């Protein structure tokens, strides 16, 4: 896949030198007890709670992949990787972070038949969405559009809407707030221009700058990665399925 073009959005934030992304398919927990064994008690409880096999498969692949990649990066056994999930409210249900100083930043996503993990040396957010039929694109676009964006032509197709959604979701993941902060507070560059953040409004809005890169890891799975910094780093994409398959040899 071609490397994305840099996107300068401002002068003040640190620059990531690389953002590495791994893509993989969901995995049936019943056939991969070795990967289930890598999870901590919090993750295993969440995994057991899923009623739909597809949801469990996405969850296992995303979390096992995260542990394997971060374990390699930090010279830690994957089962020994420790996460801090403290939310702003103090409960352990926030964006996970590695529980050690100077650790790499990461973000994972899962949708449809795809999971992804992004790792960088600055705060990063990754989102992918499975292209599916949406009942009312116009209303959904209105809901996520900022006042400035509502003055432009609205996304009229599912493809256009999902591209906007993945960009904004990736940005919200950078901050760790997710959808607790409304998407309509973000103004993106207009259609046809390179992906960029023009404005982030509202009380407590992050100052940025932020870089933003569009991705298409698989057919019908638009994605975006975003991070803190003035210029997009080199974005590399890797085979996460190979990482998950290789785990068998180490058990």
PDB file of N, CA and C in Angstrom, residues 14 27 37 43 51 59 95 124 126 136 138 146 162 180 184 209-210 212 241 248 250:
ATOM      1  N   UNK A  14       4.591  17.612  19.234  1.00  0.00           N
ATOM      2  CA  UNK A  14       5.668  16.703  18.853  1.00  0.00           C
ATOM      3  C   UNK A  14       5.302  15.905  17.619  1.00  0.00           C
ATOM      4  N   UNK A  27     -11.017 -14.109  15.184  1.00  0.00           N
ATOM      5  CA  UNK A  27     -10.579 -15.463  15.517  1.00  0.00           C
ATOM      6  C   UNK A  27     -11.588 -16.095  16.464  1.00  0.00           C
ATOM      7  N   UNK A  37      -5.536 -17.462  26.584  1.00  0.00           N
ATOM      8  CA  UNK A  37      -4.697 -17.525  27.783  1.00  0.00           C
ATOM      9  C   UNK A  37      -3.829 -16.280  27.966  1.00  0.00           C
ATOM     10  N   UNK A  43     -10.189  -8.819  30.483  1.00  0.00           N
ATOM     11  CA  UNK A  43     -10.456  -9.149  29.083  1.00  0.00           C
ATOM     12  C   UNK A  43     -11.207 -10.464  28.943  1.00  0.00           C
ATOM     13  N   UNK A  51     -22.447 -12.539  23.347  1.00  0.00           N
ATOM     14  CA  UNK A  51     -23.398 -13.568  22.938  1.00  0.00           C
ATOM     15  C   UNK A  51     -23.223 -13.957  21.482  1.00  0.00           C
ATOM     16  N   UNK A  59     -13.183  -9.319  19.236  1.00  0.00           N
ATOM     17  CA  UNK A  59     -12.581  -8.903  20.499  1.00  0.00           C
ATOM     18  C   UNK A  59     -11.286  -9.676  20.769  1.00  0.00           C
ATOM     19  N   UNK A  95     -10.011   4.287  27.912  1.00  0.00           N
ATOM     20  CA  UNK A  95      -9.074   3.864  26.877  1.00  0.00           C
ATOM     21  C   UNK A  95      -7.861   3.210  27.532  1.00  0.00           C
ATOM     22  N   UNK A 124      -2.332   8.271  19.552  1.00  0.00           N
ATOM     23  CA  UNK A 124      -2.788   7.841  18.236  1.00  0.00           C
ATOM     24  C   UNK A 124      -4.202   7.286  18.346  1.00  0.00           C
ATOM     25  N   UNK A 126      -7.131   4.947  15.884  1.00  0.00           N
ATOM     26  CA  UNK A 126      -7.393   4.176  14.663  1.00  0.00           C
ATOM     27  C   UNK A 126      -8.854   3.783  14.633  1.00  0.00           C
ATOM     28  N   UNK A 136     -30.398   6.047   6.456  1.00  0.00           N
ATOM     29  CA  UNK A 136     -30.627   7.472   6.220  1.00  0.00           C
ATOM     30  C   UNK A 136     -29.305   8.218   6.327  1.00  0.00           C
ATOM     31  N   UNK A 138     -28.313  10.941   4.925  1.00  0.00           N
ATOM     32  CA  UNK A 138     -28.443  12.394   5.062  1.00  0.00           C
ATOM     33  C   UNK A 138     -28.615  12.806   6.522  1.00  0.00           C
ATOM     34  N   UNK A 146     -20.264  19.532  11.681  1.00  0.00           N
ATOM     35  CA  UNK A 146     -20.157  20.793  12.415  1.00  0.00           C
ATOM     36  C   UNK A 146     -20.959  21.878  11.687  1.00  0.00           C
ATOM     37  N   UNK A 162     -19.005   7.170   5.623  1.00  0.00           N
ATOM     38  CA  UNK A 162     -18.088   6.364   6.431  1.00  0.00           C
ATOM     39  C   UNK A 162     -16.683   6.948   6.432  1.00  0.00           C
ATOM     40  N   UNK A 180     -17.934  10.329  23.772  1.00  0.00           N
ATOM     41  CA  UNK A 180     -18.402  11.212  24.833  1.00  0.00           C
ATOM     42  C   UNK A 180     -18.278  12.677  24.417  1.00  0.00           C
ATOM     43  N   UNK A 184     -19.820  16.557  15.984  1.00  0.00           N
ATOM     44  CA  UNK A 184     -20.101  17.825  15.319  1.00  0.00           C
ATOM     45  C   UNK A 184     -19.272  18.980  15.886  1.00  0.00           C
ATOM     46  N   UNK A 209      -1.905  20.546  17.381  1.00  0.00           N
ATOM     47  CA  UNK A 209      -2.481  20.085  16.114  1.00  0.00           C
ATOM     48  C   UNK A 209      -2.563  18.560  16.027  1.00  0.00           C
ATOM     49  N   UNK A 210      -3.322  18.107  15.024  1.00  0.00           N
ATOM     50  CA  UNK A 210      -3.500  16.682  14.791  1.00  0.00           C
ATOM     51  C   UNK A 210      -3.222  16.359  13.328  1.00  0.00           C
ATOM     52  N   UNK A 212      -3.874  13.419  10.240  1.00  0.00           N
ATOM     53  CA  UNK A 212      -4.996  12.556   9.873  1.00  0.00           C
ATOM     54  C   UNK A 212      -4.705  11.915   8.524  1.00  0.00           C
ATOM     55  N   UNK A 241      -2.548 -11.084  10.793  1.00  0.00           N
ATOM     56  CA  UNK A 241      -2.872 -12.514  10.787  1.00  0.00           C
ATOM     57  C   UNK A 241      -1.617 -13.351  11.002  1.00  0.00           C
ATOM     58  N   UNK A 248       1.246 -19.864  17.801  1.00  0.00           N
ATOM     59  CA  UNK A 248       1.205 -21.309  18.019  1.00  0.00           C
ATOM     60  C   UNK A 248       2.581 -21.865  18.302  1.00  0.00           C
ATOM     61  N   UNK A 250       5.002 -20.659  19.854  1.00  0.00           N
ATOM     62  CA  UNK A 250       5.625 -20.267  21.122  1.00  0.00           C
ATOM     63  C   UNK A 250       4.932 -20.856  22.341  1.00  0.00           C
TER      64      UNK A 250
END
